[in-house]
Amino acid sequence: MNKEKRIEIFSRLRAENPHPETELNYSTPFELLVAVVLSAQATDKGVNKATDKLFPVANTPEAIYALGVDGLKDYIKTIGLFNSKAENVIKLCRMLIDQHNSQVPQTREALEALPGVGRKTANVVLNTAFGQPTMAVDTHIFRVSNRTRIAPGKDVLEVEKRLLRLVPKEFLLDAHHWLILHGRYTCVARKPKCGACLIEDLCEYRQKTS
């Protein structure tokens, strides 16, 4: 795919949604961090249902740590893998208190050192909470990047690096959200909605649906 096509693709996505946002509910970097950790292999809707009850009661490292693993489980038991997630979030809170003055760190290295935080989670927090031009490649972005040929790659890290290199700079900050939303609602896994797609004429997918 050439540069002109990429510019046009992201220009259209921006025109349709000038200020894209995550669908996770949060009001502080810490709330976002917890929500993203909980969202692994779970839907944003399911996470929001749990955090809408949790955050009014506990939304700081100290308050969630005080709940303990069992106390936290009561709030997140509707989310998949809640046992291991509860343990990770409690450990994460302890580390933030002990090592970061209860603040969410703003570097990938420090974020990835926290329990339950991998590269994708770190990138989401850096991008959404701190406005850094990172690319958190989830299943939606991986699929859209390969299917459209915007930035094809054999694994998530390759796609991430290609997107960072190939997405025009003016679009980089919001590209992560545009691609996720496009994959979630239009370029869906089983049968993409090509007929209703904003960028169908620019996409290089060969098996378009009507």
PDB file of C-alpha atoms in Angstrom, residues 100-200:
ATOM      1  CA  HIS A 100       6.063   4.955  42.324  1.00  0.00           C
ATOM      2  CA  ASN A 101       4.539   7.102  45.053  1.00  0.00           C
ATOM      3  CA  SER A 102       1.118   5.683  44.078  1.00  0.00           C
ATOM      4  CA  GLN A 103       1.419   7.225  40.618  1.00  0.00           C
ATOM      5  CA  VAL A 104       1.164   5.385  37.285  1.00  0.00           C
ATOM      6  CA  PRO A 105       4.618   5.501  35.646  1.00  0.00           C
ATOM      7  CA  GLN A 106       4.953   7.068  32.213  1.00  0.00           C
ATOM      8  CA  THR A 107       7.550   4.755  30.661  1.00  0.00           C
ATOM      9  CA  ARG A 108       6.972   1.415  28.973  1.00  0.00           C
ATOM     10  CA  GLU A 109       9.720  -0.267  30.990  1.00  0.00           C
ATOM     11  CA  ALA A 110       8.229   0.729  34.349  1.00  0.00           C
ATOM     12  CA  LEU A 111       4.713  -0.184  33.239  1.00  0.00           C
ATOM     13  CA  GLU A 112       5.749  -3.594  31.921  1.00  0.00           C
ATOM     14  CA  ALA A 113       7.426  -4.344  35.263  1.00  0.00           C
ATOM     15  CA  LEU A 114       3.986  -4.223  36.921  1.00  0.00           C
ATOM     16  CA  PRO A 115       2.137  -7.542  37.413  1.00  0.00           C
ATOM     17  CA  GLY A 116      -0.430  -8.232  34.693  1.00  0.00           C
ATOM     18  CA  VAL A 117       0.931  -5.501  32.408  1.00  0.00           C
ATOM     19  CA  GLY A 118       2.324  -6.558  29.038  1.00  0.00           C
ATOM     20  CA  ARG A 119       3.434  -4.505  26.063  1.00  0.00           C
ATOM     21  CA  LYS A 120      -0.095  -3.990  24.727  1.00  0.00           C
ATOM     22  CA  THR A 121      -1.452  -2.773  28.087  1.00  0.00           C
ATOM     23  CA  ALA A 122       1.547  -0.476  28.534  1.00  0.00           C
ATOM     24  CA  ASN A 123       0.977   1.001  25.075  1.00  0.00           C
ATOM     25  CA  VAL A 124      -2.716   1.645  25.777  1.00  0.00           C
ATOM     26  CA  VAL A 125      -1.878   3.506  28.995  1.00  0.00           C
ATOM     27  CA  LEU A 126       0.947   5.502  27.401  1.00  0.00           C
ATOM     28  CA  ASN A 127      -1.277   6.487  24.480  1.00  0.00           C
ATOM     29  CA  THR A 128      -4.635   7.071  26.173  1.00  0.00           C
ATOM     30  CA  ALA A 129      -3.597   8.409  29.581  1.00  0.00           C
ATOM     31  CA  PHE A 130      -0.395  10.229  28.652  1.00  0.00           C
ATOM     32  CA  GLY A 131      -0.812  11.163  24.981  1.00  0.00           C
ATOM     33  CA  GLN A 132       2.199   9.263  23.689  1.00  0.00           C
ATOM     34  CA  PRO A 133       2.065   8.120  20.033  1.00  0.00           C
ATOM     35  CA  THR A 134       2.197   4.380  20.718  1.00  0.00           C
ATOM     36  CA  MET A 135       0.364   1.563  18.961  1.00  0.00           C
ATOM     37  CA  ALA A 136      -1.308  -1.104  21.110  1.00  0.00           C
ATOM     38  CA  VAL A 137      -1.907  -3.964  18.680  1.00  0.00           C
ATOM     39  CA  ASP A 138      -4.816  -6.153  19.745  1.00  0.00           C
ATOM     40  CA  THR A 139      -6.670  -8.755  17.648  1.00  0.00           C
ATOM     41  CA  HIS A 140      -8.726  -6.039  15.927  1.00  0.00           C
ATOM     42  CA  ILE A 141      -5.718  -3.926  14.893  1.00  0.00           C
ATOM     43  CA  PHE A 142      -3.760  -7.023  13.850  1.00  0.00           C
ATOM     44  CA  ARG A 143      -6.645  -8.154  11.624  1.00  0.00           C
ATOM     45  CA  VAL A 144      -7.341  -4.719  10.095  1.00  0.00           C
ATOM     46  CA  SER A 145      -3.646  -4.032   9.433  1.00  0.00           C
ATOM     47  CA  ASN A 146      -3.203  -7.337   7.619  1.00  0.00           C
ATOM     48  CA  ARG A 147      -6.552  -7.479   5.847  1.00  0.00           C
ATOM     49  CA  THR A 148      -6.432  -3.936   4.457  1.00  0.00           C
ATOM     50  CA  ARG A 149      -2.642  -4.160   3.899  1.00  0.00           C
ATOM     51  CA  ILE A 150      -2.129  -0.888   5.797  1.00  0.00           C
ATOM     52  CA  ALA A 151       0.706  -2.544   7.722  1.00  0.00           C
ATOM     53  CA  PRO A 152       0.862  -6.318   7.263  1.00  0.00           C
ATOM     54  CA  GLY A 153       2.951  -8.438   9.626  1.00  0.00           C
ATOM     55  CA  LYS A 154       3.211 -12.004  10.864  1.00  0.00           C
ATOM     56  CA  ASP A 155       2.892 -11.139  14.565  1.00  0.00           C
ATOM     57  CA  VAL A 156       1.671  -8.272  16.749  1.00  0.00           C
ATOM     58  CA  LEU A 157       5.132  -6.812  17.321  1.00  0.00           C
ATOM     59  CA  GLU A 158       5.877  -6.666  13.594  1.00  0.00           C
ATOM     60  CA  VAL A 159       2.517  -4.992  12.939  1.00  0.00           C
ATOM     61  CA  GLU A 160       3.155  -2.517  15.774  1.00  0.00           C
ATOM     62  CA  LYS A 161       6.566  -1.548  14.395  1.00  0.00           C
ATOM     63  CA  ARG A 162       5.215  -1.214  10.857  1.00  0.00           C
ATOM     64  CA  LEU A 163       2.309   0.957  11.950  1.00  0.00           C
ATOM     65  CA  LEU A 164       4.639   3.247  13.897  1.00  0.00           C
ATOM     66  CA  ARG A 165       6.789   3.562  10.784  1.00  0.00           C
ATOM     67  CA  LEU A 166       4.052   3.799   8.137  1.00  0.00           C
ATOM     68  CA  VAL A 167       1.149   5.734   9.708  1.00  0.00           C
ATOM     69  CA  PRO A 168       1.608   9.411   8.776  1.00  0.00           C
ATOM     70  CA  LYS A 169       2.759  11.396  11.814  1.00  0.00           C
ATOM     71  CA  GLU A 170      -0.310  13.659  11.952  1.00  0.00           C
ATOM     72  CA  PHE A 171      -2.540  10.623  12.540  1.00  0.00           C
ATOM     73  CA  LEU A 172      -0.334   8.579  14.856  1.00  0.00           C
ATOM     74  CA  LEU A 173      -1.743   9.697  18.205  1.00  0.00           C
ATOM     75  CA  ASP A 174      -5.301   8.577  17.389  1.00  0.00           C
ATOM     76  CA  ALA A 175      -4.590   5.783  14.891  1.00  0.00           C
ATOM     77  CA  HIS A 176      -4.760   3.107  17.580  1.00  0.00           C
ATOM     78  CA  HIS A 177      -8.360   4.020  18.462  1.00  0.00           C
ATOM     79  CA  TRP A 178      -9.523   4.409  14.864  1.00  0.00           C
ATOM     80  CA  LEU A 179      -8.190   0.986  13.909  1.00  0.00           C
ATOM     81  CA  ILE A 180      -9.659  -0.748  16.983  1.00  0.00           C
ATOM     82  CA  LEU A 181     -13.100   0.770  16.393  1.00  0.00           C
ATOM     83  CA  HIS A 182     -12.934  -0.057  12.692  1.00  0.00           C
ATOM     84  CA  GLY A 183     -12.097  -3.672  13.505  1.00  0.00           C
ATOM     85  CA  ARG A 184     -14.710  -3.902  16.250  1.00  0.00           C
ATOM     86  CA  TYR A 185     -17.661  -2.562  14.235  1.00  0.00           C
ATOM     87  CA  THR A 186     -16.901  -2.713  10.497  1.00  0.00           C
ATOM     88  CA  CYS A 187     -13.919  -4.886   9.597  1.00  0.00           C
ATOM     89  CA  VAL A 188     -15.179  -7.677  11.853  1.00  0.00           C
ATOM     90  CA  ALA A 189     -13.537 -11.086  12.034  1.00  0.00           C
ATOM     91  CA  ARG A 190     -15.919 -13.521  10.345  1.00  0.00           C
ATOM     92  CA  LYS A 191     -17.515 -11.406   7.650  1.00  0.00           C
ATOM     93  CA  PRO A 192     -16.295  -7.834   7.222  1.00  0.00           C
ATOM     94  CA  LYS A 193     -19.002  -5.291   6.415  1.00  0.00           C
ATOM     95  CA  CYS A 194     -17.320  -4.132   3.220  1.00  0.00           C
ATOM     96  CA  GLY A 195     -20.491  -2.649   1.747  1.00  0.00           C
ATOM     97  CA  ALA A 196     -20.776  -0.281   4.705  1.00  0.00           C
ATOM     98  CA  CYS A 197     -17.057   0.476   4.934  1.00  0.00           C
ATOM     99  CA  LEU A 198     -15.722   4.002   4.754  1.00  0.00           C
ATOM    100  CA  ILE A 199     -12.460   2.885   3.145  1.00  0.00           C
ATOM    101  CA  GLU A 200     -13.635  -0.013   0.960  1.00  0.00           C
TER     102      GLU A 200
END
